[in-house]
PDB file of C-alpha atoms and ligand atoms in Angstrom:
ATOM      1  CA  ASN A   1      -7.323  78.243  87.382  1.00 76.00           C
ATOM      2  CA  GLN A   2      -7.088  79.435  90.919  1.00 85.00           C
ATOM      3  CA  PRO A   3     -11.638  81.166  90.340  1.00 93.00           C
ATOM      4  CA  LEU A   4     -10.928  85.130  91.055  1.00 98.00           C
ATOM      5  CA  PRO A   5     -13.273  86.762  93.688  1.00 98.00           C
ATOM      6  CA  ILE A   6     -16.622  88.514  92.325  1.00 98.00           C
ATOM      7  CA  ALA A   7     -17.275  92.346  92.313  1.00 98.00           C
ATOM      8  CA  LEU A   8     -20.826  92.730  93.993  1.00 98.00           C
ATOM      9  CA  VAL A   9     -23.572  95.364  92.691  1.00 97.00           C
ATOM     10  CA  GLY A  10     -22.342  98.571  94.678  1.00 96.00           C
ATOM     11  CA  GLU A  11     -18.555  98.881  94.349  1.00 98.00           C
ATOM     12  CA  ALA A  12     -16.771 101.952  91.649  1.00 98.00           C
ATOM     13  CA  ILE A  13     -14.986  98.629  89.024  1.00 98.00           C
ATOM     14  CA  LEU A  14     -18.953  97.365  87.709  1.00 98.00           C
ATOM     15  CA  LYS A  15     -20.360 101.089  86.720  1.00 98.00           C
ATOM     16  CA  GLN A  16     -17.314 101.900  84.554  1.00 98.00           C
ATOM     17  CA  GLN A  17     -16.599 101.853  81.353  1.00 98.00           C
ATOM     18  CA  ALA A  18     -14.176  99.266  80.200  1.00 98.00           C
ATOM     19  CA  ASP A  19     -10.984 100.329  78.627  1.00 98.00           C
ATOM     20  CA  GLU A  20      -9.878  99.324  75.064  1.00 98.00           C
ATOM     21  CA  VAL A  21      -8.192  96.004  75.242  1.00 98.00           C
ATOM     22  CA  ARG A  22      -4.563  96.652  72.700  1.00 98.00           C
ATOM     23  CA  ASP A  23      -2.027  93.998  73.565  1.00 98.00           C
ATOM     24  CA  PHE A  24      -3.394  90.370  73.085  1.00 98.00           C
ATOM     25  CA  ASP A  25      -0.428  88.935  74.968  1.00 98.00           C
ATOM     26  CA  GLU A  26      -0.383  86.077  77.512  1.00 98.00           C
ATOM     27  CA  LYS A  27      -1.720  88.160  80.322  1.00 98.00           C
ATOM     28  CA  LEU A  28      -4.614  88.545  78.451  1.00 98.00           C
ATOM     29  CA  SER A  29      -5.044  84.707  77.569  1.00 98.00           C
ATOM     30  CA  HIS A  30      -4.638  83.526  81.166  1.00 97.00           C
ATOM     31  CA  LEU A  31      -7.423  86.508  82.180  1.00 98.00           C
ATOM     32  CA  ALA A  32      -9.227  85.373  80.032  1.00 98.00           C
ATOM     33  CA  SER A  33      -9.060  81.875  81.335  1.00 97.00           C
ATOM     34  CA  GLN A  34      -8.847  82.865  85.374  1.00 98.00           C
ATOM     35  CA  MET A  35     -12.539  84.412  84.343  1.00 98.00           C
ATOM     36  CA  VAL A  36     -13.811  81.318  82.388  1.00 98.00           C
ATOM     37  CA  ALA A  37     -13.052  79.083  85.775  1.00 97.00           C
ATOM     38  CA  SER A  38     -15.138  81.806  87.781  1.00 98.00           C
ATOM     39  CA  MET A  39     -17.418  81.846  85.640  1.00 97.00           C
ATOM     40  CA  VAL A  40     -17.147  77.482  86.148  1.00 96.00           C
ATOM     41  CA  GLU A  41     -17.415  78.113  89.692  1.00 96.00           C
ATOM     42  CA  ALA A  42     -20.568  80.294  89.460  1.00 96.00           C
ATOM     43  CA  LYS A  43     -22.309  78.330  87.450  1.00 95.00           C
ATOM     44  CA  GLY A  44     -23.057  81.921  85.385  1.00 96.00           C
ATOM     45  CA  VAL A  45     -23.593  81.452  81.137  1.00 97.00           C
ATOM     46  CA  GLY A  46     -21.676  84.249  81.251  1.00 98.00           C
ATOM     47  CA  ILE A  47     -19.079  86.948  83.194  1.00 98.00           C
ATOM     48  CA  ALA A  48     -17.195  90.385  82.545  1.00 99.00           C
ATOM     49  CA  ALA A  49     -14.024  91.774  83.338  1.00 99.00           C
ATOM     50  CA  PRO A  50     -14.841  94.294  85.627  1.00 98.00           C
ATOM     51  CA  GLN A  51     -16.705  91.290  87.751  1.00 98.00           C
ATOM     52  CA  VAL A  52     -13.178  90.041  88.118  1.00 98.00           C
ATOM     53  CA  HIS A  53     -12.023  93.817  88.941  1.00 98.00           C
ATOM     54  CA  SER A  54     -10.032  94.128  85.686  1.00 98.00           C
ATOM     55  CA  PRO A  55     -11.528  97.291  83.783  1.00 98.00           C
ATOM     56  CA  LEU A  56     -10.769  96.227  81.014  1.00 98.00           C
ATOM     57  CA  ALA A  57     -13.452  95.734  77.188  1.00 99.00           C
ATOM     58  CA  LEU A  58     -12.959  91.850  78.102  1.00 98.00           C
ATOM     59  CA  PHE A  59     -16.096  88.804  78.484  1.00 99.00           C
ATOM     60  CA  ILE A  60     -17.039  85.411  77.993  1.00 98.00           C
ATOM     61  CA  MET A  61     -19.916  83.972  76.964  1.00 98.00           C
ATOM     62  CA  ALA A  62     -21.102  80.021  76.795  1.00 97.00           C
ATOM     63  CA  SER A  63     -24.365  79.107  76.584  1.00 95.00           C
ATOM     64  CA  ARG A  64     -26.047  76.313  78.023  1.00 94.00           C
ATOM     65  CA  PRO A  65     -29.156  74.744  78.613  1.00 94.00           C
ATOM     66  CA  ASN A  66     -31.214  75.167  81.617  1.00 91.00           C
ATOM     67  CA  GLU A  67     -34.384  74.280  83.652  1.00 89.00           C
ATOM     68  CA  ARG A  68     -35.270  78.852  82.204  1.00 89.00           C
ATOM     69  CA  TYR A  69     -33.780  77.873  78.655  1.00 91.00           C
ATOM     70  CA  PRO A  70     -33.791  74.550  78.022  1.00 93.00           C
ATOM     71  CA  ASP A  71     -33.036  74.841  73.844  1.00 92.00           C
ATOM     72  CA  ALA A  72     -30.216  77.781  74.753  1.00 93.00           C
ATOM     73  CA  PRO A  73     -27.569  75.864  72.989  1.00 94.00           C
ATOM     74  CA  LEU A  74     -24.643  74.423  74.519  1.00 95.00           C
ATOM     75  CA  MET A  75     -21.436  76.388  72.885  1.00 94.00           C
ATOM     76  CA  ASP A  76     -18.377  76.140  74.677  1.00 96.00           C
ATOM     77  CA  PRO A  77     -16.599  79.580  75.969  1.00 98.00           C
ATOM     78  CA  VAL A  78     -16.198  82.588  73.612  1.00 98.00           C
ATOM     79  CA  VAL A  79     -14.655  85.204  74.447  1.00 98.00           C
ATOM     80  CA  VAL A  80     -14.792  88.528  73.972  1.00 99.00           C
ATOM     81  CA  VAL A  81     -12.831  91.628  72.786  1.00 99.00           C
ATOM     82  CA  ASN A  82     -13.396  94.460  72.462  1.00 99.00           C
ATOM     83  CA  PRO A  83     -17.300  94.342  71.489  1.00 99.00           C
ATOM     84  CA  GLN A  84     -19.419  96.336  69.106  1.00 98.00           C
ATOM     85  CA  LEU A  85     -22.731  96.199  68.774  1.00 98.00           C
ATOM     86  CA  LEU A  86     -23.360  97.064  64.802  1.00 98.00           C
ATOM     87  CA  SER A  87     -27.071  96.132  64.859  1.00 98.00           C
ATOM     88  CA  ALA A  88     -30.481  95.343  66.865  1.00 98.00           C
ATOM     89  CA  SER A  89     -33.632  94.433  66.148  1.00 98.00           C
ATOM     90  CA  ALA A  90     -36.533  96.400  66.789  1.00 98.00           C
ATOM     91  CA  GLU A  91     -38.385  93.424  68.384  1.00 98.00           C
ATOM     92  CA  LEU A  92     -37.570  93.327  71.529  1.00 98.00           C
ATOM     93  CA  VAL A  93     -38.096  89.817  74.024  1.00 97.00           C
ATOM     94  CA  SER A  94     -38.441  90.269  77.599  1.00 97.00           C
ATOM     95  CA  GLY A  95     -36.911  86.686  79.669  1.00 96.00           C
ATOM     96  CA  GLU A  96     -35.197  85.933  83.144  1.00 96.00           C
ATOM     97  CA  GLU A  97     -31.881  87.181  84.190  1.00 97.00           C
ATOM     98  CA  GLY A  98     -29.554  86.503  87.125  1.00 97.00           C
ATOM     99  CA  CYS A  99     -26.552  88.425  87.914  1.00 98.00           C
ATOM    100  CA  LEU A 100     -23.430  86.704  89.782  1.00 98.00           C
ATOM    101  CA  SER A 101     -22.538  90.711  90.924  1.00 98.00           C
ATOM    102  CA  VAL A 102     -26.279  90.502  91.931  1.00 98.00           C
ATOM    103  CA  PRO A 103     -26.436  86.981  93.548  1.00 96.00           C
ATOM    104  CA  GLY A 104     -29.835  84.583  94.812  1.00 95.00           C
ATOM    105  CA  GLN A 105     -31.683  87.414  92.575  1.00 95.00           C
ATOM    106  CA  ARG A 106     -33.919  87.385  89.283  1.00 95.00           C
ATOM    107  CA  PHE A 107     -34.800  89.764  87.445  1.00 96.00           C
ATOM    108  CA  SER A 108     -37.579  90.064  84.015  1.00 96.00           C
ATOM    109  CA  ILE A 109     -35.540  92.182  81.507  1.00 97.00           C
ATOM    110  CA  TRP A 110     -36.111  93.551  78.127  1.00 97.00           C
ATOM    111  CA  ARG A 111     -33.497  92.656  75.356  1.00 98.00           C
ATOM    112  CA  HIS A 112     -32.932  92.305  71.686  1.00 98.00           C
ATOM    113  CA  GLN A 113     -33.991  89.128  69.946  1.00 98.00           C
ATOM    114  CA  THR A 114     -31.848  90.052  67.158  1.00 98.00           C
ATOM    115  CA  ILE A 115     -28.252  91.531  67.165  1.00 98.00           C
ATOM    116  CA  VAL A 116     -25.277  92.375  64.669  1.00 99.00           C
ATOM    117  CA  VAL A 117     -21.895  92.540  66.931  1.00 98.00           C
ATOM    118  CA  ARG A 118     -18.867  92.414  65.596  1.00 98.00           C
ATOM    119  CA  TYR A 119     -15.726  91.340  68.765  1.00 99.00           C
ATOM    120  CA  GLN A 120     -11.684  90.709  68.695  1.00 99.00           C
ATOM    121  CA  ASP A 121     -11.044  87.543  69.569  1.00 98.00           C
ATOM    122  CA  LEU A 122      -7.323  86.277  71.915  1.00 98.00           C
ATOM    123  CA  ALA A 123      -5.973  86.173  68.704  1.00 98.00           C
ATOM    124  CA  GLY A 124      -6.767  90.191  68.035  1.00 98.00           C
ATOM    125  CA  GLN A 125      -8.930  88.762  65.111  1.00 98.00           C
ATOM    126  CA  TRP A 126     -11.833  90.829  64.030  1.00 98.00           C
ATOM    127  CA  GLN A 127     -15.083  88.548  64.539  1.00 98.00           C
ATOM    128  CA  GLN A 128     -18.519  89.626  63.105  1.00 98.00           C
ATOM    129  CA  THR A 129     -21.263  87.691  64.079  1.00 98.00           C
ATOM    130  CA  GLU A 130     -25.502  87.574  63.776  1.00 98.00           C
ATOM    131  CA  LEU A 131     -26.956  86.546  67.768  1.00 98.00           C
ATOM    132  CA  THR A 132     -30.459  85.326  68.039  1.00 97.00           C
ATOM    133  CA  GLY A 133     -32.246  84.497  71.270  1.00 96.00           C
ATOM    134  CA  PHE A 134     -30.565  83.182  74.458  1.00 97.00           C
ATOM    135  CA  ILE A 135     -26.463  83.976  73.423  1.00 97.00           C
ATOM    136  CA  ALA A 136     -28.222  87.746  72.067  1.00 98.00           C
ATOM    137  CA  ARG A 137     -29.987  87.857  75.637  1.00 98.00           C
ATOM    138  CA  ILE A 138     -25.855  86.701  76.910  1.00 98.00           C
ATOM    139  CA  PHE A 139     -24.611  89.758  74.888  1.00 98.00           C
ATOM    140  CA  GLN A 140     -25.904  92.011  75.666  1.00 98.00           C
ATOM    141  CA  HIS A 141     -25.978  90.550  78.844  1.00 98.00           C
ATOM    142  CA  GLU A 142     -21.519  91.665  79.233  1.00 98.00           C
ATOM    143  CA  PHE A 143     -21.753  94.171  76.820  1.00 98.00           C
ATOM    144  CA  ASP A 144     -24.244  96.267  79.672  1.00 98.00           C
ATOM    145  CA  HIS A 145     -21.138  95.262  81.778  1.00 98.00           C
ATOM    146  CA  LEU A 146     -18.642  97.534  79.997  1.00 98.00           C
ATOM    147  CA  GLN A 147     -20.833 100.401  80.177  1.00 98.00           C
ATOM    148  CA  GLY A 148     -21.260 100.353  83.692  1.00 98.00           C
ATOM    149  CA  ILE A 149     -25.255  99.372  83.408  1.00 98.00           C
ATOM    150  CA  THR A 150     -26.043  95.915  85.268  1.00 97.00           C
ATOM    151  CA  LEU A 151     -29.667  94.632  85.031  1.00 95.00           C
ATOM    152  CA  LEU A 152     -30.396  97.236  88.020  1.00 94.00           C
ATOM    153  CA  GLU A 153     -30.958  99.597  86.237  1.00 94.00           C
ATOM    154  CA  ARG A 154     -32.786  97.948  83.113  1.00 93.00           C
ATOM    155  CA  SER A 155     -35.464  95.453  85.261  1.00 83.00           C
ATOM    156  CA  GLN A 156     -38.830  96.212  84.584  1.00 74.00           C
TER     157      GLN A 156
HETATM  158  O1  K1U B 201     -23.048  88.741  85.806  1.00 78.04           O
HETATM  159  C1  K1U B 201     -23.195  87.938  84.892  1.00 78.04           C
HETATM  160  O2  K1U B 201     -23.145  88.302  83.345  1.00 78.04           O
HETATM  161  C2  K1U B 201     -23.834  86.570  84.381  1.00 78.04           C
HETATM  162  C3  K1U B 201     -24.720  85.913  83.709  1.00 78.04           C
HETATM  163  C4  K1U B 201     -25.186  85.669  83.000  1.00 78.04           C
HETATM  164  C5  K1U B 201     -26.357  86.193  82.504  1.00 78.04           C
HETATM  165  C6  K1U B 201     -27.095  84.800  82.701  1.00 78.04           C
HETATM  166  C7  K1U B 201     -28.756  84.900  82.144  1.00 78.04           C
HETATM  167  C8  K1U B 201     -28.870  85.900  80.980  1.00 78.04           C
HETATM  168  C9  K1U B 201     -28.453  86.732  80.938  1.00 78.04           C
HETATM  169  C10 K1U B 201     -27.031  86.680  81.069  1.00 78.04           C
HETATM  170  C11 K1U B 201     -25.319  84.573  85.099  1.00 78.04           C
HETATM  171  O3  K1U B 201     -24.635  83.840  84.575  1.00 78.04           O
HETATM  172  S1  K1U B 201     -26.138  84.314  85.951  1.00 78.04           S
HETATM  173  C12 K1U B 201     -26.784  83.038  86.220  1.00 78.04           C
HETATM  174  C13 K1U B 201     -27.971  82.443  86.316  1.00 78.04           C
HETATM  175  O4  K1U B 201     -28.772  83.044  86.874  1.00 78.04           O
HETATM  176  C14 K1U B 201     -28.013  82.503  84.586  1.00 78.04           C
HETATM  177  C15 K1U B 201     -28.002  80.987  84.489  1.00 78.04           C
HETATM  178  C16 K1U B 201     -28.719  80.080  83.614  1.00 78.04           C
HETATM  179  C17 K1U B 201     -30.197  80.917  82.530  1.00 78.04           C
HETATM  180  C18 K1U B 201     -30.336  81.642  83.883  1.00 78.04           C
HETATM  181  C19 K1U B 201     -30.174  82.792  84.664  1.00 78.04           C
HETATM  182 ZN1   ZN B 202     -24.131  90.592  85.434  1.00 78.04          ZN
END
Protein backbone atom coordinates (compact mmCIF):
# COMPACT_ATOMS: atom_id res chain seq x y z
CA ASN A 1 0.00 0.00 0.00
CA GLN A 2 1.33 3.33 -1.14
CA PRO A 3 1.82 5.71 1.82
CA LEU A 4 -0.50 8.73 1.67
CA PRO A 5 0.59 12.39 1.96
CA ILE A 6 0.31 13.67 5.55
CA ALA A 7 -1.55 16.92 6.29
CA LEU A 8 0.48 19.58 8.09
CA VAL A 9 -0.82 21.74 10.91
CA GLY A 10 -2.65 24.73 9.47
CA GLU A 11 -4.57 22.64 6.90
CA ALA A 12 -8.34 22.90 7.48
CA ILE A 13 -8.84 19.11 7.56
CA LEU A 14 -6.96 19.01 10.88
CA LYS A 15 -9.35 21.51 12.49
CA GLN A 16 -12.60 19.69 11.63
CA GLN A 17 -14.72 17.27 13.66
CA ALA A 18 -14.42 13.87 11.94
CA ASP A 19 -17.53 12.14 10.54
CA GLU A 20 -18.96 8.91 11.98
CA VAL A 21 -18.02 5.82 9.95
CA ARG A 22 -21.15 3.99 8.76
CA ASP A 23 -19.92 1.64 6.00
CA PHE A 24 -17.68 -1.16 7.22
CA ASP A 25 -16.74 -2.17 3.69
CA GLU A 26 -13.58 -2.99 1.78
CA LYS A 27 -12.97 0.71 1.09
CA LEU A 28 -12.66 1.24 4.87
CA SER A 29 -10.28 -1.71 5.21
CA HIS A 30 -8.19 -0.39 2.32
CA LEU A 31 -7.97 3.09 3.87
CA ALA A 32 -6.92 1.49 7.19
CA SER A 33 -4.10 -0.44 5.51
CA GLN A 34 -2.93 2.69 3.69
CA MET A 35 -2.91 4.51 7.04
CA VAL A 36 -0.79 1.75 8.61
CA ALA A 37 1.67 2.02 5.69
CA SER A 38 1.80 5.81 6.07
CA MET A 39 2.34 5.54 9.85
CA VAL A 40 5.11 2.95 9.46
CA GLU A 41 6.87 4.99 6.76
CA ALA A 42 6.66 8.10 8.97
CA LYS A 43 7.92 6.07 11.99
CA GLY A 44 4.85 6.95 14.01
CA VAL A 45 3.06 5.10 16.81
CA GLY A 46 -0.33 6.28 15.63
CA ILE A 47 -2.11 8.13 12.82
CA ALA A 48 -5.63 9.58 12.43
CA ALA A 49 -7.67 9.64 9.19
CA PRO A 50 -7.78 13.47 8.99
CA GLN A 51 -3.95 13.39 8.85
CA VAL A 52 -4.22 11.59 5.50
CA HIS A 53 -6.95 13.99 4.35
CA SER A 54 -9.87 11.66 5.15
CA PRO A 55 -12.56 13.23 7.39
CA LEU A 56 -13.53 9.88 8.98
CA ALA A 57 -13.62 8.98 12.70
CA LEU A 58 -10.88 6.37 12.35
CA PHE A 59 -7.32 6.02 13.66
CA ILE A 60 -4.50 3.52 14.08
CA MET A 61 -2.54 3.03 17.30
CA ALA A 62 0.61 0.95 17.43
CA SER A 63 2.69 1.29 20.58
CA ARG A 64 6.28 0.13 20.45
CA PRO A 65 9.24 0.56 22.82
CA ASN A 66 11.23 3.69 21.97
CA GLU A 67 13.88 5.89 23.54
CA ARG A 68 11.31 8.06 25.26
CA TYR A 69 9.12 5.18 26.47
CA PRO A 70 11.48 2.19 26.71
CA ASP A 71 8.91 0.10 28.61
CA ALA A 72 6.08 0.82 26.16
CA PRO A 73 4.44 -2.44 25.05
CA LEU A 74 5.09 -3.71 21.53
CA MET A 75 1.68 -4.16 19.88
CA ASP A 76 0.33 -4.91 16.42
CA PRO A 77 -1.47 -1.91 14.90
CA VAL A 78 -5.03 -1.57 16.24
CA VAL A 79 -7.69 -0.02 13.98
CA VAL A 80 -10.03 2.17 16.06
CA VAL A 81 -13.37 3.25 14.46
CA ASN A 82 -15.97 5.63 15.98
CA PRO A 83 -14.14 5.86 19.33
CA GLN A 84 -15.81 7.06 22.54
CA LEU A 85 -14.09 8.06 25.77
CA LEU A 86 -16.25 6.56 28.57
CA SER A 87 -14.19 7.66 31.57
CA ALA A 88 -10.79 9.11 32.42
CA SER A 89 -8.67 9.03 35.58
CA ALA A 90 -8.30 12.20 37.62
CA GLU A 91 -4.60 11.35 37.64
CA LEU A 92 -2.74 13.16 34.87
CA VAL A 93 0.76 12.40 33.69
CA SER A 94 3.03 14.64 31.65
CA GLY A 95 4.98 13.14 28.77
CA GLU A 96 6.73 14.00 25.55
CA GLU A 97 4.80 13.72 22.31
CA GLY A 98 5.45 14.31 18.65
CA CYS A 99 2.93 14.78 15.85
CA LEU A 100 3.32 13.72 12.22
CA SER A 101 1.50 16.94 11.30
CA VAL A 102 4.01 19.07 13.22
CA PRO A 103 7.26 17.49 11.98
CA GLY A 104 10.49 17.81 13.91
CA GLN A 105 8.96 19.22 17.10
CA ARG A 106 8.43 17.66 20.55
CA PHE A 107 5.92 18.82 23.15
CA SER A 108 5.35 18.08 26.82
CA ILE A 109 1.66 17.18 27.15
CA TRP A 110 -0.55 16.32 30.15
CA ARG A 111 -2.74 13.25 29.56
CA HIS A 112 -5.03 11.07 31.73
CA GLN A 113 -3.01 8.13 33.07
CA THR A 114 -5.92 5.69 32.57
CA ILE A 115 -9.02 5.79 30.33
CA VAL A 116 -11.95 3.49 29.56
CA VAL A 117 -12.78 3.54 25.84
CA ARG A 118 -15.27 2.00 23.41
CA TYR A 119 -14.77 1.71 19.65
CA GLN A 120 -15.67 -0.43 16.65
CA ASP A 121 -13.21 -2.66 14.80
CA LEU A 122 -13.07 -3.04 11.00
CA ALA A 123 -15.94 -5.56 11.20
CA GLY A 124 -18.08 -3.02 13.07
CA GLN A 125 -17.89 -5.02 16.33
CA TRP A 126 -17.92 -2.86 19.48
CA GLN A 127 -14.86 -3.25 21.74
CA GLN A 128 -14.59 -1.80 25.24
CA THR A 129 -11.32 -1.68 27.13
CA GLU A 130 -9.26 0.14 29.73
CA LEU A 131 -6.00 1.70 28.53
CA THR A 132 -3.17 3.04 30.66
CA GLY A 133 0.28 4.59 30.21
CA PHE A 134 1.73 5.09 26.74
CA ILE A 135 -1.14 3.39 24.88
CA ALA A 136 -3.63 5.62 26.72
CA ARG A 137 -1.49 8.58 25.65
CA ILE A 138 -1.56 7.53 21.99
CA PHE A 139 -5.36 7.00 22.12
CA GLN A 140 -5.90 10.48 23.59
CA HIS A 141 -3.58 12.08 20.99
CA GLU A 142 -5.41 10.38 18.08
CA PHE A 143 -8.85 10.98 19.65
CA ASP A 144 -7.95 14.70 19.75
CA HIS A 145 -7.22 14.62 16.01
CA LEU A 146 -10.80 13.39 15.41
CA GLN A 147 -12.08 16.45 17.30
CA GLY A 148 -9.90 18.81 15.27
CA ILE A 149 -7.46 19.29 18.16
CA THR A 150 -3.68 19.03 17.76
CA LEU A 151 -1.08 19.03 20.52
CA LEU A 152 -0.34 22.69 19.70
CA GLU A 153 -3.61 23.48 21.49
CA ARG A 154 -2.56 21.33 24.44
CA SER A 155 1.12 22.03 24.93
CA GLN A 156 2.14 23.40 28.31
O1 LIG B 1 0.64 12.59 14.87
C1 LIG B 1 0.32 11.44 15.23
O2 LIG B 1 -0.86 11.12 15.50
C2 LIG B 1 1.40 10.40 15.40
C3 LIG B 1 2.16 10.59 16.69
C4 LIG B 1 1.43 9.83 17.78
C5 LIG B 1 1.93 10.01 19.18
C6 LIG B 1 3.31 10.14 19.49
C7 LIG B 1 3.70 10.25 20.82
C8 LIG B 1 2.74 10.23 21.84
C9 LIG B 1 1.39 10.11 21.52
C10 LIG B 1 1.00 9.98 20.20
C11 LIG B 1 3.55 10.02 16.47
O3 LIG B 1 3.75 8.82 16.41
S1 LIG B 1 4.82 11.12 16.28
C12 LIG B 1 6.25 10.11 16.30
C13 LIG B 1 7.02 10.45 17.52
O4 LIG B 1 7.38 11.61 17.56
C14 LIG B 1 7.16 9.59 18.70
C15 LIG B 1 7.20 8.24 18.57
C16 LIG B 1 7.33 7.46 19.71
C17 LIG B 1 7.36 8.06 20.97
C18 LIG B 1 7.28 9.44 21.07
C19 LIG B 1 7.17 10.22 19.92
ZN1 LIG C 1 -0.66 13.98 15.84
